[in-house]
């Protein structure tokens, strides 16, 4: 029995020493030290031993067990360490490799121009107002001195949703809404950027959906010269101090008198070229003194209050400022076009 135990010890220690991984080591543990293992088997024969020999054999069996499990513990540590090292080697990375550059995005050119115009007017004390794109016929037309059946409604072909609602054809309804909110009292000084919709066939200069920025100032003693001075500051700040402006008489139902503003052509400096169609001037926006009917409909006393208004198209302004020849470039979002407006850090 003694010899058998010694043999088992030698055999087990050899196997432990040769174990290649933790699983193999565990299998050895189960097969030698487990309840069904050979050591347990040998000890079952202890009953046959004399009372004198029994404790000696028990002590020897414990020694053998301790020797095997002691060796196993050491081997286990060794194998665990090896496994960690192997994993570290597999996951090693070169932290000195250069990174992949992250591409910077940029504002859409229309967003940039609208923000530039907003900032300009905010600097002159204006606040920014917004209104709904699905608008009531009343605010889009009637409150702007365009009653039903008025021929000037044909100037703006509309997308009607119901008889009384449509996609707004301009940002001017925000004027009417804002004045109405003020209930005929106190000054108004706003700009209103937003999307507008018209039943137009898309081409290089037309789009069924485009942007507008509306401006409105109402107070006591607002005069045409205030309008002219404001537009002059705006045009020079946006296009350059060397640009001239001129106001041409025009017609809009919501203003009286009405004007269109031109700026001198940058390309030819006023002598006439293909961009300004030989005139030396480029049309930028429509404007005028708020029609008394519009003031009255919103609750303002037109004897006490006067005002001016203007409306411009940021696409047209961006086209002139950046030399873009087709309005559709703003909506098709070809990255080759958009990239030209990105600001490299
Ligand atoms: N609403 C006009 C349009 O879409 C533009 C306009 C002209 C707005 C004159 C105004 C204005 O406020 O005074 O064509």
Short mmCIF file of C-alpha atoms and ligand atoms in Angstrom, two decimals:
data_model
loop_
_atom_site.label_atom_id
_atom_site.label_comp_id
_atom_site.label_asym_id
_atom_site.label_seq_id
_atom_site.Cartn_x
_atom_site.Cartn_y
_atom_site.Cartn_z
CA UNK A 1 0.00 0.00 0.00
CA UNK A 2 2.83 2.28 0.90
CA UNK A 3 4.57 1.59 -2.39
CA UNK A 4 1.37 2.14 -4.32
CA UNK A 5 0.95 5.56 -2.69
CA UNK A 6 4.55 6.51 -3.49
CA UNK A 7 4.07 5.38 -7.07
CA UNK A 8 0.93 7.43 -7.37
CA UNK A 9 2.78 10.45 -6.01
CA UNK A 10 5.59 10.13 -8.57
CA UNK A 11 3.14 9.56 -11.38
CA UNK A 12 0.96 12.54 -10.40
CA UNK A 13 3.88 14.89 -9.95
CA UNK A 14 5.21 13.99 -13.40
CA UNK A 15 1.84 14.71 -14.96
CA UNK A 16 1.51 18.01 -13.10
CA UNK A 17 4.93 19.06 -14.28
CA UNK A 18 3.97 18.23 -17.86
CA UNK A 19 0.52 19.94 -17.81
CA UNK A 20 0.30 22.36 -20.72
CA UNK A 21 -2.67 24.42 -19.58
CA UNK A 22 -5.11 25.05 -16.75
CA UNK A 23 -7.68 22.65 -18.08
CA UNK A 24 -5.22 19.79 -18.19
CA UNK A 25 -4.10 20.64 -14.67
CA UNK A 26 -7.66 20.55 -13.44
CA UNK A 27 -8.23 17.16 -15.09
CA UNK A 28 -5.18 15.84 -13.20
CA UNK A 29 -6.53 17.25 -9.95
CA UNK A 30 -9.86 15.53 -10.44
CA UNK A 31 -8.35 12.22 -11.49
CA UNK A 32 -5.80 11.96 -8.63
CA UNK A 33 -7.33 13.83 -5.71
CA UNK A 34 -11.02 13.41 -6.49
CA UNK A 35 -13.36 11.10 -4.58
CA UNK A 36 -13.13 8.50 -7.28
CA UNK A 37 -9.34 8.88 -7.68
CA UNK A 38 -6.71 6.18 -7.03
CA UNK A 39 -5.60 7.62 -3.67
CA UNK A 40 -9.11 7.38 -2.27
CA UNK A 41 -9.24 3.90 -3.74
CA UNK A 42 -6.03 2.85 -1.93
CA UNK A 43 -7.27 4.30 1.35
CA UNK A 44 -10.41 2.21 1.14
CA UNK A 45 -8.15 -0.76 1.85
CA UNK A 46 -7.05 0.74 5.18
CA UNK A 47 -9.68 -1.28 7.04
CA UNK A 48 -7.57 -4.34 6.50
CA UNK A 49 -4.52 -2.82 8.21
CA UNK A 50 -3.53 -3.29 11.80
CA UNK A 51 -4.37 -0.58 14.35
CA UNK A 52 -0.70 0.27 14.49
CA UNK A 53 -0.21 0.67 10.79
CA UNK A 54 -3.44 2.55 10.11
CA UNK A 55 -2.35 6.03 11.42
CA UNK A 56 1.01 5.74 9.65
CA UNK A 57 -0.71 4.96 6.40
CA UNK A 58 -3.15 7.80 6.98
CA UNK A 59 -0.27 10.18 7.59
CA UNK A 60 1.49 8.99 4.45
CA UNK A 61 -1.67 9.40 2.40
CA UNK A 62 -1.98 12.99 3.63
CA UNK A 63 1.65 13.64 2.79
CA UNK A 64 1.14 12.34 -0.74
CA UNK A 65 -2.01 14.47 -1.13
CA UNK A 66 -0.24 17.58 0.19
CA UNK A 67 2.74 17.01 -2.07
CA UNK A 68 0.53 16.71 -5.13
CA UNK A 69 -1.70 19.69 -4.31
CA UNK A 70 1.30 21.80 -3.31
CA UNK A 71 2.92 21.15 -6.64
CA UNK A 72 -0.38 21.80 -8.37
CA UNK A 73 -0.73 25.20 -6.74
CA UNK A 74 2.69 26.25 -7.99
CA UNK A 75 1.93 24.95 -11.47
CA UNK A 76 -1.41 26.71 -11.51
CA UNK A 77 0.22 30.07 -10.75
CA UNK A 78 2.78 29.43 -13.45
CA UNK A 79 0.12 28.57 -16.04
CA UNK A 80 -2.08 31.54 -15.07
CA UNK A 81 0.83 33.92 -15.43
CA UNK A 82 1.63 32.40 -18.83
CA UNK A 83 -1.98 32.88 -19.94
CA UNK A 84 -1.90 36.57 -18.93
CA UNK A 85 1.37 37.08 -20.77
CA UNK A 86 -0.06 35.41 -23.87
CA UNK A 87 -3.15 37.65 -23.80
CA UNK A 88 -1.04 40.76 -23.32
CA UNK A 89 1.12 39.82 -26.27
CA UNK A 90 -1.97 39.23 -28.43
CA UNK A 91 -3.51 42.56 -27.48
CA UNK A 92 -0.39 44.59 -27.78
CA UNK A 93 -0.79 47.80 -29.78
CA UNK A 94 1.57 50.42 -31.01
CA UNK A 95 0.53 53.62 -29.27
CA UNK A 96 3.08 55.57 -31.30
CA UNK A 97 1.19 54.97 -34.60
CA UNK A 98 -0.19 58.24 -36.01
CA UNK A 99 -4.01 58.59 -35.68
CA UNK A 100 -6.48 58.84 -38.55
CA UNK A 101 -7.45 62.50 -39.05
CA UNK A 102 -11.08 63.37 -38.21
CA UNK A 103 -12.70 65.39 -40.99
CA UNK A 104 -14.25 68.68 -39.84
CA UNK A 105 -17.80 69.39 -40.91
CA UNK A 106 -18.94 72.90 -41.74
CA UNK A 107 -22.02 75.08 -41.73
CA UNK A 108 -24.16 74.96 -44.84
CA UNK A 109 -23.48 78.16 -46.81
CA UNK A 110 -27.13 79.21 -46.43
CA UNK A 111 -26.94 78.76 -42.65
CA UNK A 112 -23.77 80.86 -42.61
CA UNK A 113 -25.26 83.69 -44.64
CA UNK A 114 -28.48 83.71 -42.59
CA UNK A 115 -26.50 83.82 -39.35
CA UNK A 116 -24.32 86.60 -40.71
CA UNK A 117 -27.40 88.65 -41.65
CA UNK A 118 -29.06 87.87 -38.30
CA UNK A 119 -25.96 89.02 -36.41
CA UNK A 120 -25.85 92.20 -38.42
CA UNK A 121 -29.41 93.14 -37.53
CA UNK A 122 -29.13 91.93 -33.93
CA UNK A 123 -26.21 94.38 -33.72
CA UNK A 124 -28.66 97.13 -34.73
CA UNK A 125 -31.10 96.19 -31.97
CA UNK A 126 -33.42 93.82 -33.85
CA UNK A 127 -34.78 90.59 -32.39
CA UNK A 128 -35.39 87.39 -34.36
CA UNK A 129 -38.99 86.17 -34.76
CA UNK A 130 -40.31 83.02 -36.35
CA UNK A 131 -43.67 81.98 -37.73
CA UNK A 132 -45.35 78.84 -39.09
CA UNK A 133 -44.62 77.51 -42.56
CA UNK A 134 -48.18 76.23 -42.86
CA UNK A 135 -49.92 79.58 -42.72
CA UNK A 136 -53.43 80.98 -42.71
CA UNK A 137 -54.55 82.73 -45.89
CA UNK A 138 -55.39 85.62 -43.56
CA UNK A 139 -51.79 86.27 -42.43
CA UNK A 140 -50.15 85.35 -45.74
CA UNK A 141 -52.38 87.65 -47.78
CA UNK A 142 -55.36 89.41 -46.21
CA UNK A 143 -53.58 91.03 -43.27
CA UNK A 144 -50.98 92.25 -45.76
CA UNK A 145 -53.51 94.22 -47.78
CA UNK A 146 -54.12 91.41 -50.27
CA UNK A 147 -57.83 90.61 -49.92
CA UNK A 148 -59.30 87.55 -51.66
CA UNK A 149 -59.38 88.07 -55.42
CA UNK A 150 -56.67 90.77 -55.36
CA UNK A 151 -54.75 90.53 -58.64
CA UNK A 152 -51.38 90.86 -56.87
CA UNK A 153 -51.96 87.42 -55.29
CA UNK A 154 -50.94 86.07 -58.69
CA UNK A 155 -47.43 87.45 -58.10
CA UNK A 156 -46.91 84.52 -55.75
CA UNK A 157 -48.22 81.16 -56.99
CA UNK A 158 -49.22 79.24 -53.92
CA UNK A 159 -49.51 75.70 -52.59
CA UNK A 160 -52.91 75.65 -50.89
CA UNK A 161 -53.65 72.96 -48.30
CA UNK A 162 -57.25 73.89 -47.63
CA UNK A 163 -59.16 76.94 -48.76
CA UNK A 164 -57.92 78.88 -45.73
CA UNK A 165 -54.42 77.40 -45.24
CA UNK A 166 -51.38 77.29 -47.48
CA UNK A 167 -47.61 76.90 -47.40
CA UNK A 168 -46.54 80.49 -46.80
CA UNK A 169 -45.31 82.17 -49.98
CA UNK A 170 -43.16 84.69 -48.12
CA UNK A 171 -42.03 85.54 -44.58
CA UNK A 172 -44.17 88.72 -44.54
CA UNK A 173 -46.99 87.01 -42.55
CA UNK A 174 -44.64 87.06 -39.53
CA UNK A 175 -44.90 90.88 -39.72
CA UNK A 176 -48.66 90.69 -39.38
CA UNK A 177 -48.49 88.12 -36.57
CA UNK A 178 -45.91 90.11 -34.59
CA UNK A 179 -47.74 93.43 -34.90
CA UNK A 180 -50.97 91.72 -33.85
CA UNK A 181 -49.22 90.33 -30.75
CA UNK A 182 -48.22 93.88 -29.79
CA UNK A 183 -51.92 94.89 -29.88
CA UNK A 184 -51.22 98.22 -31.51
CA UNK A 185 -48.87 99.39 -28.80
CA UNK A 186 -45.19 100.16 -28.70
CA UNK A 187 -42.34 99.69 -31.14
CA UNK A 188 -41.51 96.57 -33.15
CA UNK A 189 -38.05 95.85 -34.51
CA UNK A 190 -37.67 92.33 -35.88
CA UNK A 191 -36.21 90.15 -38.56
CA UNK A 192 -37.80 86.83 -39.49
CA UNK A 193 -35.79 84.20 -41.34
CA UNK A 194 -37.51 81.08 -42.65
CA UNK A 195 -38.55 78.76 -45.44
CA UNK A 196 -41.12 79.79 -48.03
CA UNK A 197 -42.85 77.91 -50.84
CA UNK A 198 -44.04 78.81 -54.33
CA UNK A 199 -45.47 76.88 -57.24
CA UNK A 200 -42.50 77.51 -59.49
CA UNK A 201 -40.67 75.18 -61.82
CA UNK A 202 -37.16 74.63 -60.47
CA UNK A 203 -34.35 76.01 -62.60
CA UNK A 204 -31.05 77.84 -62.08
CA UNK A 205 -32.77 80.82 -60.42
CA UNK A 206 -36.10 79.39 -59.17
CA UNK A 207 -36.97 76.86 -56.52
CA UNK A 208 -40.36 75.71 -55.20
CA UNK A 209 -38.90 76.11 -51.71
CA UNK A 210 -36.40 78.74 -50.68
CA UNK A 211 -35.46 80.99 -47.79
CA UNK A 212 -36.43 84.57 -47.00
CA UNK A 213 -35.51 87.08 -44.34
CA UNK A 214 -38.12 89.64 -43.50
CA UNK A 215 -37.48 92.84 -41.59
CA UNK A 216 -39.98 95.14 -39.88
CA UNK A 217 -39.62 98.31 -37.85
CA UNK A 218 -42.69 100.08 -36.43
CA UNK A 219 -42.59 103.09 -34.15
CA UNK A 220 -43.59 106.73 -34.01
CA UNK A 221 -41.82 108.88 -36.60
CA UNK A 222 -40.26 106.12 -38.68
CA UNK A 223 -39.37 107.62 -42.06
CA UNK A 224 -38.22 106.51 -45.47
CA UNK A 225 -34.76 107.86 -44.64
CA UNK A 226 -34.57 105.36 -41.74
CA UNK A 227 -35.24 102.57 -44.22
CA UNK A 228 -32.62 103.85 -46.63
CA UNK A 229 -29.98 104.30 -43.91
CA UNK A 230 -30.65 100.81 -42.50
CA UNK A 231 -30.41 99.14 -45.91
CA UNK A 232 -27.24 101.04 -46.74
CA UNK A 233 -25.51 99.89 -43.54
CA UNK A 234 -26.69 96.33 -44.20
CA UNK A 235 -25.48 96.26 -47.82
CA UNK A 236 -22.08 97.74 -47.07
CA UNK A 237 -21.45 95.49 -44.08
CA UNK A 238 -22.42 92.40 -46.06
CA UNK A 239 -20.94 93.14 -49.46
CA UNK A 240 -18.20 95.68 -48.71
CA UNK A 241 -17.85 99.38 -47.91
CA UNK A 242 -17.12 100.22 -51.54
CA UNK A 243 -20.58 99.12 -52.73
CA UNK A 244 -23.27 101.70 -53.55
CA UNK A 245 -27.01 101.19 -53.15
CA UNK A 246 -29.95 102.66 -55.01
CA UNK A 247 -33.68 102.47 -54.41
CA UNK A 248 -35.98 102.05 -57.39
CA UNK A 249 -39.75 102.65 -57.19
CA UNK A 250 -41.67 99.38 -57.18
CA UNK A 251 -44.96 97.89 -56.05
CA UNK A 252 -45.90 95.64 -53.14
CA UNK A 253 -49.44 95.64 -51.76
CA UNK A 254 -48.20 95.80 -48.15
CA UNK A 255 -45.97 98.85 -48.55
CA UNK A 256 -46.57 102.36 -49.84
CA UNK A 257 -44.35 103.69 -51.26
CA UNK A 258 -42.54 100.51 -52.29
CA UNK A 259 -38.99 100.19 -53.54
CA UNK A 260 -36.51 97.66 -54.75
CA UNK A 261 -32.92 98.00 -53.64
CA UNK A 262 -29.99 97.42 -55.98
CA UNK A 263 -26.30 97.31 -55.15
CA UNK A 264 -23.55 98.33 -57.52
CA UNK A 265 -22.06 95.40 -59.40
CA UNK A 266 -18.82 94.17 -57.89
CA UNK A 267 -17.63 92.51 -61.06
CA UNK A 268 -17.64 95.58 -63.32
CA UNK A 269 -17.76 98.30 -60.67
CA UNK A 270 -20.83 99.83 -62.31
CA UNK A 271 -19.79 100.00 -65.96
CA UNK A 272 -21.98 97.04 -66.98
CA UNK A 273 -21.19 93.33 -67.46
CA UNK A 274 -22.96 89.97 -67.95
CA UNK A 275 -23.59 89.50 -64.19
CA UNK A 276 -25.49 92.81 -63.91
CA UNK A 277 -26.90 92.41 -67.43
CA UNK A 278 -25.14 95.56 -68.55
CA UNK A 279 -26.87 97.82 -66.02
CA UNK A 280 -24.10 98.13 -63.41
CA UNK A 281 -26.68 97.31 -60.69
CA UNK A 282 -27.91 94.09 -59.09
CA UNK A 283 -31.30 93.74 -57.43
CA UNK A 284 -31.08 92.59 -53.81
CA UNK A 285 -34.41 93.04 -52.04
CA UNK A 286 -37.88 94.55 -51.86
CA UNK A 287 -38.86 97.11 -49.24
CA UNK A 288 -41.11 100.03 -48.43
CA UNK A 289 -43.08 101.98 -45.84
CA UNK A 290 -45.66 99.74 -44.17
CA UNK A 291 -49.06 100.36 -45.78
CA UNK A 292 -51.50 102.11 -43.38
CA UNK A 293 -54.04 99.32 -44.02
CA UNK A 294 -51.53 96.75 -42.76
CA UNK A 295 -50.88 98.76 -39.60
CA UNK A 296 -54.58 99.29 -38.97
CA UNK A 297 -55.46 95.62 -39.53
CA UNK A 298 -52.91 94.65 -36.88
CA UNK A 299 -54.40 97.16 -34.44
CA UNK A 300 -51.94 100.05 -34.86
CA UNK A 301 -53.11 103.65 -35.23
CA UNK A 302 -51.56 104.57 -38.59
CA UNK A 303 -51.80 108.29 -37.74
CA UNK A 304 -49.49 107.77 -34.79
CA UNK A 305 -47.32 104.87 -35.95
CA UNK A 306 -45.37 104.38 -39.15
CA UNK A 307 -42.94 101.70 -40.16
CA UNK A 308 -40.73 100.21 -42.82
CA UNK A 309 -40.32 96.64 -43.99
CA UNK A 310 -38.05 94.69 -46.29
CA UNK A 311 -37.76 91.16 -47.59
CA UNK A 312 -34.75 89.44 -49.09
CA UNK A 313 -33.69 86.02 -50.36
CA UNK A 314 -30.57 84.60 -48.67
CA UNK A 315 -29.97 82.25 -51.62
CA UNK A 316 -29.72 85.18 -53.99
CA UNK A 317 -27.45 87.02 -51.58
CA UNK A 318 -25.23 83.95 -51.11
CA UNK A 319 -25.12 83.44 -54.90
CA UNK A 320 -23.89 87.00 -55.40
CA UNK A 321 -21.51 86.96 -52.48
CA UNK A 322 -19.91 83.59 -53.29
CA UNK A 323 -20.37 83.56 -57.08
CA UNK A 324 -22.75 80.56 -57.16
CA UNK A 325 -24.46 80.21 -60.55
CA UNK A 326 -27.31 77.78 -59.76
CA UNK A 327 -29.72 77.97 -56.80
CA UNK A 328 -30.12 74.18 -56.85
CA UNK A 329 -26.57 73.76 -55.52
CA UNK A 330 -27.90 74.86 -52.12
CA UNK A 331 -30.36 71.98 -51.93
CA UNK A 332 -28.65 69.05 -53.64
CA UNK A 333 -25.87 69.03 -51.03
CA UNK A 334 -23.06 67.75 -53.20
CA UNK A 335 -20.12 67.58 -50.77
CA UNK A 336 -17.77 68.95 -53.44
CA UNK A 337 -19.88 72.13 -53.37
CA UNK A 338 -20.32 72.23 -49.59
CA UNK A 339 -16.63 71.57 -48.90
CA UNK A 340 -15.73 74.89 -50.47
CA UNK A 341 -17.43 76.61 -47.54
CA UNK A 342 -15.75 74.63 -44.76
CA UNK A 343 -13.53 76.52 -42.42
CA UNK A 344 -10.27 74.60 -41.91
CA UNK A 345 -9.00 74.83 -38.35
N1 LIG B 1 -42.74 89.55 -49.45
C1 LIG B 1 -42.09 90.01 -50.63
C2 LIG B 1 -41.84 88.88 -51.58
O1 LIG B 1 -41.85 87.77 -51.18
C3 LIG B 1 -40.78 90.66 -50.30
C4 LIG B 1 -41.00 91.96 -49.58
C5 LIG B 1 -41.09 93.13 -50.28
C6 LIG B 1 -41.13 91.96 -48.22
C7 LIG B 1 -41.29 94.32 -49.65
C8 LIG B 1 -41.37 93.17 -47.55
C9 LIG B 1 -41.44 94.34 -48.30
O2 LIG B 1 -41.48 93.24 -46.24
O3 LIG B 1 -41.63 95.50 -47.64
O4 LIG B 1 -41.63 89.13 -52.73
#
